[in-house]
Coordinates of C-alpha atoms and ligand atoms in Angstrom, one line a residue:
X1 CA -58.6 -25.3 -32.3
X2 CA -56.6 -28.1 -31.4
X3 CA -53.3 -26.3 -30.8
X4 CA -50.8 -27.0 -29.3
X5 CA -50.4 -30.2 -31.1
X6 CA -50.4 -33.5 -29.0
X7 CA -47.1 -32.7 -27.5
X8 CA -45.3 -35.3 -29.5
X9 CA -41.3 -35.1 -30.0
X10 CA -38.4 -36.4 -27.3
X11 CA -35.9 -34.3 -25.6
X12 CA -32.4 -34.0 -28.5
X13 CA -35.2 -36.7 -30.4
X14 CA -35.8 -40.3 -31.0
X15 CA -32.0 -41.3 -31.5
X16 CA -31.3 -41.3 -27.6
X17 CA -34.6 -43.6 -26.8
X18 CA -33.1 -45.6 -29.0
X19 CA -29.1 -45.3 -27.6
X20 CA -30.7 -45.8 -24.3
X21 CA -32.3 -49.1 -25.0
X22 CA -29.2 -50.6 -27.8
X23 CA -26.8 -49.3 -24.5
X24 CA -29.4 -51.6 -22.2
X25 CA -29.7 -54.5 -24.5
X26 CA -25.8 -54.9 -25.0
X27 CA -25.0 -54.8 -20.6
X28 CA -27.9 -57.1 -20.5
X29 CA -25.5 -59.3 -22.7
X30 CA -27.3 -58.9 -26.1
X31 CA -24.7 -58.3 -29.6
X32 CA -26.5 -55.6 -32.2
X33 CA -25.2 -56.3 -35.8
X34 CA -26.1 -53.0 -37.8
X35 CA -25.6 -53.1 -41.6
X36 CA -26.8 -56.5 -41.8
X37 CA -30.0 -56.8 -42.7
X38 CA -32.3 -60.6 -42.4
X39 CA -33.1 -62.1 -46.1
X40 CA -34.4 -65.5 -44.5
X41 CA -35.8 -67.2 -41.1
X42 CA -35.5 -71.0 -41.3
X43 CA -37.6 -73.2 -39.2
X44 CA -38.7 -76.6 -38.8
X45 CA -41.3 -79.0 -37.2
X46 CA -40.5 -77.7 -34.0
X47 CA -40.4 -74.3 -34.4
X48 CA -38.0 -71.4 -35.7
X49 CA -34.2 -72.6 -35.1
X50 CA -31.4 -70.2 -37.8
X51 CA -31.8 -66.5 -39.4
X52 CA -30.0 -65.4 -41.9
X53 CA -28.5 -62.2 -42.5
X54 CA -26.3 -60.7 -45.0
X55 CA -23.3 -59.0 -43.8
X56 CA -21.4 -56.4 -45.1
X57 CA -18.7 -57.7 -47.3
X58 CA -21.6 -59.8 -48.6
X59 CA -21.3 -63.3 -46.5
X60 CA -23.8 -64.7 -44.7
X61 CA -24.1 -64.9 -41.0
X62 CA -26.4 -68.0 -40.1
X63 CA -27.3 -66.9 -36.2
X64 CA -29.3 -70.4 -34.6
X65 CA -32.3 -69.6 -32.0
X66 CA -34.9 -70.9 -31.5
X67 CA -37.1 -67.5 -31.4
X68 CA -36.6 -64.5 -33.6
X69 CA -39.5 -61.2 -33.6
X70 CA -39.5 -60.2 -36.7
X71 CA -39.8 -56.0 -36.3
X72 CA -38.6 -54.5 -40.0
X73 CA -41.1 -51.2 -40.0
X74 CA -43.7 -52.3 -42.7
X75 CA -43.0 -52.0 -46.4
X76 CA -43.3 -47.8 -46.9
X77 CA -40.2 -48.6 -48.7
X78 CA -41.4 -51.2 -51.5
X79 CA -43.3 -49.9 -54.4
X80 CA -44.5 -53.1 -56.0
X81 CA -45.9 -54.3 -52.3
X82 CA -47.6 -50.6 -51.7
X83 CA -48.6 -50.9 -55.2
X84 CA -49.9 -54.5 -54.2
X85 CA -50.9 -54.0 -50.8
X86 CA -52.3 -50.2 -51.0
X87 CA -53.3 -50.2 -54.6
X88 CA -53.3 -48.0 -57.8
X89 CA -53.2 -44.7 -55.9
X90 CA -50.0 -44.7 -52.8
X91 CA -47.3 -42.2 -51.8
X92 CA -44.5 -43.3 -50.7
X93 CA -43.5 -44.0 -47.3
X94 CA -41.0 -41.8 -45.8
X95 CA -38.2 -44.6 -44.5
X96 CA -37.1 -46.1 -47.8
X97 CA -35.0 -48.7 -46.0
X98 CA -38.1 -50.8 -44.6
X99 CA -38.9 -52.7 -48.2
X100 CA -41.5 -55.2 -45.7
X101 CA -38.6 -58.2 -45.7
X102 CA -39.6 -59.2 -42.0
X103 CA -43.4 -59.3 -44.2
X104 CA -42.2 -61.4 -46.8
X105 CA -40.3 -63.8 -43.4
X106 CA -42.9 -64.8 -42.5
X107 CA -45.2 -64.8 -45.1
X108 CA -43.0 -67.0 -46.5
X109 CA -43.1 -69.4 -43.7
X110 CA -47.0 -69.2 -43.6
X111 CA -47.8 -66.7 -41.4
X112 CA -51.6 -65.6 -42.2
X113 CA -51.9 -62.0 -43.8
X114 CA -53.8 -59.1 -41.3
X115 CA -53.9 -55.0 -41.8
X116 CA -52.2 -54.9 -45.2
X117 CA -53.2 -51.8 -46.8
X118 CA -53.0 -49.5 -43.8
X119 CA -50.9 -47.2 -44.3
X120 CA -50.3 -44.4 -42.0
X121 CA -50.9 -40.8 -44.5
X122 CA -50.1 -38.1 -42.0
X123 CA -50.3 -34.2 -42.2
X124 CA -50.5 -32.4 -45.7
X125 CA -46.7 -31.9 -47.1
X126 CA -45.2 -31.4 -50.6
X127 CA -43.7 -34.3 -52.9
X128 CA -39.5 -34.5 -52.7
X129 CA -39.3 -32.8 -55.6
X130 CA -41.6 -29.6 -54.8
X131 CA -39.2 -29.4 -51.9
X132 CA -36.3 -29.1 -53.8
X133 CA -37.4 -26.6 -56.6
X134 CA -39.0 -24.4 -54.0
X135 CA -35.9 -24.8 -51.4
X136 CA -33.9 -23.3 -54.3
X137 CA -36.1 -20.2 -55.0
X138 CA -37.0 -19.5 -50.5
X139 CA -33.9 -21.5 -49.1
X140 CA -34.8 -23.1 -45.8
X141 CA -38.3 -20.5 -46.0
X142 CA -39.5 -22.9 -48.4
X143 CA -41.3 -24.9 -44.7
X144 CA -43.0 -21.3 -44.5
X145 CA -45.7 -22.5 -47.2
X146 CA -46.7 -25.3 -44.9
X147 CA -48.4 -22.8 -42.6
X148 CA -52.0 -23.1 -44.4
X149 CA -51.9 -26.4 -43.3
X150 CA -52.7 -25.0 -39.9
X151 CA -55.8 -22.9 -41.3
X152 CA -59.4 -24.1 -42.9
X153 CA -58.6 -22.5 -45.9
X154 CA -61.2 -23.9 -48.8
X155 CA -59.8 -27.4 -50.3
X156 CA -60.5 -28.8 -53.4
X157 CA -58.4 -31.8 -54.9
X158 CA -56.9 -32.8 -57.9
X159 CA -61.0 -31.8 -59.8
X160 CA -61.6 -28.1 -58.1
X161 CA -63.8 -29.9 -56.3
X162 CA -64.8 -29.6 -52.6
X163 CA -63.8 -32.6 -50.3
X164 CA -64.5 -32.6 -47.2
X165 CA -64.7 -30.5 -43.7
X166 CA -61.7 -28.1 -43.4
X167 CA -61.6 -27.4 -39.5
X168 CA -60.5 -31.0 -39.3
X169 CA -57.2 -30.2 -41.6
X170 CA -54.8 -30.0 -38.6
X171 CA -56.1 -33.3 -37.0
X172 CA -53.3 -34.4 -39.3
X173 CA -53.9 -37.8 -39.7
X174 CA -57.7 -37.9 -39.9
X175 CA -56.8 -34.7 -43.2
X176 CA -53.8 -37.0 -44.3
X177 CA -56.3 -39.7 -44.9
X178 CA -59.2 -37.8 -46.2
X179 CA -56.4 -36.5 -49.5
X180 CA -55.0 -39.9 -50.2
X181 CA -59.1 -40.9 -50.8
X182 CA -58.4 -37.9 -53.3
X183 CA -57.5 -38.5 -57.3
X184 CA -53.7 -38.1 -57.4
X185 CA -53.7 -38.1 -53.2
X186 CA -53.4 -33.9 -53.4
X187 CA -55.5 -31.3 -52.7
X188 CA -55.3 -27.0 -53.0
X189 CA -55.8 -24.8 -50.2
X190 CA -57.5 -21.8 -52.0
X191 CA -56.4 -18.6 -50.6
X192 CA -57.7 -14.9 -51.1
X193 CA -56.2 -11.5 -51.5
X194 CA -57.8 -10.5 -48.4
X195 CA -56.9 -12.6 -45.7
X196 CA -53.4 -12.8 -47.4
X197 CA -53.9 -9.0 -46.9
X198 CA -54.5 -9.0 -43.1
X199 CA -51.8 -11.6 -42.5
X200 CA -49.7 -9.1 -44.1
X201 CA -50.4 -6.3 -41.7
X202 CA -51.0 -8.5 -38.0
X203 CA -49.6 -12.3 -38.6
X204 CA -51.7 -15.4 -39.6
X205 CA -53.4 -15.2 -35.6
X206 CA -55.9 -12.9 -37.7
X207 CA -57.9 -16.2 -39.2
X208 CA -57.4 -18.3 -36.1
X209 CA -55.6 -16.9 -33.2
X210 CA -54.7 -20.5 -32.3
X211 CA -52.8 -20.0 -29.1
X212 CA -54.6 -17.1 -27.5
X213 CA -56.3 -19.5 -24.6
X214 CA -52.7 -19.6 -23.6
X215 CA -52.0 -16.3 -23.1
X216 CA -51.1 -16.0 -19.1
X217 CA -50.9 -20.2 -18.9
X218 CA -47.0 -20.4 -21.0
X219 CA -46.9 -24.1 -22.0
X220 CA -43.5 -25.6 -23.3
X221 CA -43.6 -28.8 -25.0
X222 CA -41.2 -30.0 -28.1
X223 CA -42.4 -30.0 -31.9
X224 CA -40.3 -31.4 -34.8
X225 CA -37.3 -32.0 -32.5
X226 CA -37.4 -28.1 -31.2
X227 CA -38.2 -26.9 -28.0
X228 CA -41.2 -24.8 -28.5
X229 CA -43.7 -22.8 -26.1
X230 CA -46.8 -21.6 -26.8
X231 CA -46.1 -17.6 -26.1
X232 CA -43.4 -18.0 -28.8
X233 CA -46.1 -18.9 -30.9
X234 CA -48.4 -16.8 -30.1
X235 CA -45.7 -14.0 -30.9
X236 CA -44.8 -15.6 -34.5
X237 CA -48.0 -15.7 -35.4
X238 CA -49.2 -12.4 -34.1
X239 CA -46.1 -11.1 -36.6
X240 CA -46.9 -10.0 -40.7
X241 CA -46.1 -11.7 -43.1
X242 CA -46.3 -10.9 -46.7
X243 CA -46.8 -14.6 -47.9
X244 CA -48.3 -12.0 -51.5
X245 CA -44.4 -12.1 -52.7
X246 CA -43.7 -14.9 -51.6
X247 CA -46.2 -17.0 -52.7
X248 CA -45.6 -14.7 -56.5
X249 CA -41.9 -15.7 -56.2
X250 CA -42.9 -20.1 -56.3
X251 CA -45.5 -19.4 -59.4
X252 CA -43.1 -21.2 -61.7
X253 CA -43.2 -24.1 -58.7
X254 CA -45.6 -27.1 -59.5
X255 CA -46.8 -25.6 -55.8
X256 CA -48.0 -22.2 -56.1
X257 CA -50.8 -21.2 -59.0
X258 CA -52.3 -18.0 -59.1
X259 CA -55.6 -16.1 -60.9
X260 CA -56.8 -13.1 -61.2
X261 CA -60.1 -14.7 -60.8
X262 CA -61.4 -18.1 -60.4
X263 CA -61.7 -18.9 -64.1
X264 CA -58.0 -18.0 -64.0
X265 CA -56.8 -20.1 -61.6
X266 CA -59.3 -22.9 -62.4
X267 CA -57.0 -22.6 -65.5
X268 CA -53.7 -22.0 -64.0
X269 CA -54.9 -25.3 -61.8
X270 CA -55.8 -26.7 -64.8
X271 CA -59.0 -28.3 -63.5
X272 CA -62.8 -27.8 -64.7
X273 CA -63.6 -23.9 -64.0
X274 CA -67.4 -24.6 -63.6
X275 CA -65.8 -27.5 -60.6
X276 CA -64.1 -24.7 -59.0
X277 CA -66.7 -21.7 -59.3
X278 CA -69.1 -24.6 -57.8
X279 CA -67.0 -25.2 -54.9
X280 CA -65.8 -21.4 -54.1
X281 CA -69.9 -20.8 -54.0
X282 CA -71.0 -23.6 -52.0
X283 CA -67.9 -22.7 -49.7
X284 CA -68.7 -19.1 -48.8
X285 CA -72.5 -19.7 -49.5
X286 CA -71.6 -22.2 -46.1
X287 CA -70.1 -19.2 -44.5
X288 CA -73.0 -16.6 -45.5
X289 CA -75.9 -18.8 -44.1
X290 CA -73.9 -20.3 -41.0
X291 CA -74.7 -24.0 -42.3
X292 CA -72.3 -26.3 -44.9
X293 CA -74.9 -28.3 -46.7
X294 CA -72.2 -30.8 -47.6
X295 CA -69.7 -30.9 -44.9
X296 CA -71.2 -29.7 -41.4
X297 CA -68.1 -27.6 -41.6
X298 CA -68.0 -25.1 -37.7
X299 CA -68.4 -22.2 -40.5
X300 CA -67.9 -19.8 -38.1
X301 CA -63.8 -20.3 -39.0
X302 CA -63.9 -21.2 -42.6
X303 CA -62.0 -18.0 -44.4
X304 CA -63.6 -16.6 -47.2
X305 CA -63.0 -16.8 -50.6
X306 CA -64.0 -13.3 -51.8
X307 CA -60.7 -10.6 -53.5
X308 CA -58.0 -11.7 -56.4
X309 CA -55.9 -13.0 -57.3
X310 CA -56.6 -16.0 -55.8
X311 CA -53.5 -18.5 -54.8
X312 CA -53.8 -22.7 -54.8
X313 CA -51.1 -24.7 -53.0
X314 CA -51.0 -27.5 -53.2
X315 CA -50.2 -30.2 -51.2
X316 CA -49.9 -34.4 -50.8
X317 CA -50.2 -36.8 -48.8
X318 CA -47.2 -37.5 -46.7
X319 CA -46.8 -41.4 -46.1
X320 CA -44.8 -42.3 -42.3
X321 CA -45.3 -46.1 -44.1
X322 CA -47.1 -49.0 -43.6
X323 CA -48.9 -50.3 -40.5
X324 CA -49.7 -54.3 -40.6
X325 CA -48.7 -57.0 -42.3
X326 CA -48.4 -60.4 -40.3
X327 CA -51.4 -61.7 -38.5
X328 CA -50.5 -61.6 -34.8
X329 CA -52.7 -63.0 -31.5
X330 CA -52.1 -60.7 -28.1
X331 CA -48.5 -62.4 -27.2
X332 CA -47.2 -61.0 -30.3
X333 CA -46.7 -64.2 -31.6
X334 CA -47.1 -65.3 -35.4
X335 CA -50.0 -67.0 -36.4
X336 CA -50.4 -69.2 -39.7
X337 CA -53.3 -68.9 -42.1
X338 CA -56.2 -71.2 -39.4
X339 CA -54.8 -69.2 -36.4
X340 CA -52.2 -71.2 -35.2
X341 CA -49.2 -70.1 -33.7
X342 CA -45.8 -70.7 -35.9
X343 CA -43.8 -71.7 -32.4
X344 CA -40.5 -69.2 -31.9
X345 CA -42.0 -66.2 -34.4
X346 CA -42.9 -63.2 -33.2
X347 CA -43.6 -59.5 -34.8
X348 CA -44.1 -56.4 -33.3
X349 CA -44.1 -52.6 -34.5
X350 CA -45.6 -51.7 -38.4
X351 CA -44.8 -55.2 -39.8
X352 CA -47.2 -56.6 -37.1
X353 CA -51.3 -56.8 -38.9
X354 CA -54.5 -56.0 -36.3
X355 CA -53.5 -53.0 -34.4
X356 CA -55.3 -50.8 -36.7
X357 CA -58.3 -49.9 -38.6
X358 CA -57.9 -48.2 -42.4
X359 CA -56.6 -45.1 -40.7
X360 CA -53.8 -44.0 -38.8
X361 CA -54.9 -43.4 -35.7
X362 CA -56.0 -40.3 -34.9
X363 CA -53.6 -39.8 -31.1
X364 CA -50.1 -38.1 -32.5
X365 CA -47.6 -41.5 -30.6
X366 CA -49.6 -43.9 -30.9
X367 CA -47.7 -46.3 -33.3
X368 CA -45.1 -45.4 -31.9
X369 CA -45.9 -46.3 -28.4
X370 CA -47.6 -49.7 -30.1
X371 CA -43.8 -49.9 -32.2
X372 CA -42.3 -50.2 -28.0
X373 CA -44.9 -52.0 -26.2
X374 CA -45.3 -54.8 -28.5
X375 CA -41.4 -55.3 -29.1
X376 CA -41.2 -55.6 -25.0
X377 CA -44.0 -58.4 -25.1
X378 CA -42.6 -60.1 -28.0
X379 CA -39.0 -60.1 -26.5
X380 CA -40.7 -60.9 -23.0
X381 CA -42.5 -64.0 -24.7
X382 CA -39.9 -65.2 -26.8
X383 CA -37.9 -65.0 -23.6
X384 CA -41.0 -67.6 -21.4
X385 CA -40.7 -69.5 -24.5
X386 CA -37.1 -70.8 -25.2
X387 CA -36.5 -71.1 -21.0
Ligands
FAD401 C1 -41.0 -39.0 -40.7 C2 -41.9 -39.2 -39.3 C3 -42.8 -39.3 -37.7 C4 -43.1 -40.0 -37.1 N1 -43.6 -39.6 -36.3 C5 -44.6 -40.6 -35.5 C6 -45.3 -39.6 -34.1 O1 -45.1 -38.8 -33.5 N2 -45.7 -41.0 -33.3 C7 -45.7 -41.6 -33.3 O2 -46.7 -42.6 -32.4 N3 -45.1 -42.5 -35.5 C8 -44.7 -41.8 -35.6 N4 -43.7 -42.1 -36.1 C9 -44.3 -43.1 -36.7 C10 -43.3 -44.6 -36.2 O3 -41.9 -43.6 -36.5 C11 -43.3 -45.4 -36.2 O4 -44.0 -46.3 -36.8 C12 -42.1 -47.0 -35.5 O5 -41.0 -46.8 -35.8 C13 -43.0 -48.2 -36.1 O6 -41.3 -49.0 -35.3 P1 -41.1 -49.9 -36.1 O7 -39.7 -50.7 -35.0 O8 -42.1 -51.0 -36.7 O9 -40.1 -50.1 -37.3 P2 -39.1 -48.4 -38.0 O10 -39.0 -48.1 -36.9 O11 -39.1 -48.2 -39.1 O12 -37.6 -49.4 -37.4 C14 -37.4 -50.9 -38.2 C15 -36.4 -51.1 -38.1 O13 -36.1 -52.3 -39.3 C16 -34.9 -52.3 -39.9 N5 -34.8 -53.4 -41.2 C17 -35.7 -53.2 -42.3 N6 -35.2 -54.5 -42.5 C18 -34.6 -55.3 -42.0 C19 -34.2 -56.4 -42.4 N7 -34.4 -57.1 -43.5 N8 -33.2 -56.6 -41.6 C20 -32.8 -55.8 -40.6 N9 -33.3 -55.0 -40.1 C21 -34.1 -53.9 -41.1 C22 -34.6 -50.6 -40.2 O14 -33.4 -50.5 -41.0 C23 -35.5 -50.2 -39.3 O15 -34.6 -49.3 -38.5 C24 -43.2 -41.7 -38.1 C25 -42.4 -42.1 -38.9 C26 -42.0 -40.9 -39.5 C27 -41.6 -41.7 -40.6

């Protein structure tokens, strides 16, 4: 099942790691200029010579330097760049302040383009405005609606088509990428009343007892910056939950749809009835025969859709940001279109291209690991080059 998820998150959050880095930098004589975005890097035939930035009062800060390391976190917050480089289907990245400034500064110095079009899709979530709608009704309990993302319920796309092996949904990067390929970049999880009744009696462990194998061998970990343990999750998943009442409260939102029959559900979702019915039939047939001819899922893990009322919960692909843009070599030096080093220019983290394929890596922590490591390598190279 793959749980507990790869243990990511820091004690007290990532800000602790960043504060430590800043402290070390300042201890070594560095100066950090907050709220002073760089907007231009200047160079001449000898390489980089200055960086221009806008101070809080609007005036320009000019830093004369022979080396500049670009690390502005990609262009997930830049609608125009997303449209241009990702295509007509995109979801805004979660860090809106990362608007591709570093990538554009590098391009204006003739940097080569590499890794454009790579997006860090990860997990299923709701549109921000839909979270707002749910929070108005449920308060913080809106988050309970993400529970269904953890289990291999039938998934269909905006057309009502089944489109993937649902047992992979907890491989968040993989499934996020799959949703991103669907029309509108969203999907529905289809949940029937027979499983909801069982959950109301015994908890979601009736779907899959995801933490059973850890009983007697408790593991502690951080998730979403909160301490957690396999025993706590085991207890939580064995606690009865009445999702039916919660789902019914959300029927006026754009998240939850309901029908006494599959036909009614299709109408509520505004998808073709025959297509949705065919998806349900194929999925149920796979469970009945033990063979999933469409996606080769492990059918023993699928959750039959057999008893109305039926619910559909809508999820969108979550975009953590973009991954790539500037061509670099193994020393994090920026290369031009002909693969020549642009002297004094380096790129790291999400601005640097070439580390990834066409999707977020299938292990959590990979991009942060690259951000830290490439930043360090770039710093070491820059220090060496300016000697
Ligand atoms: C919610 C969320 C959860 C994540 N979880 C994980 C995870 O568990 N594991 C993992 O590996 N990755 C995770 N990531 C991705 C990871 O955070 C990024 O890949 C990583 O932070 C990229 O590092 P970076 O230094 O390139 O960019 P960032 O960390 O985004 O830093 C870029 C910085 O540049 C600044 N900036 C932007 N423009 C300018 C400018 N013009 N001048 C000066 N500064 C500028 C920004 O303000 C920002 O501080 C997550 C991302 C999000 C959004």
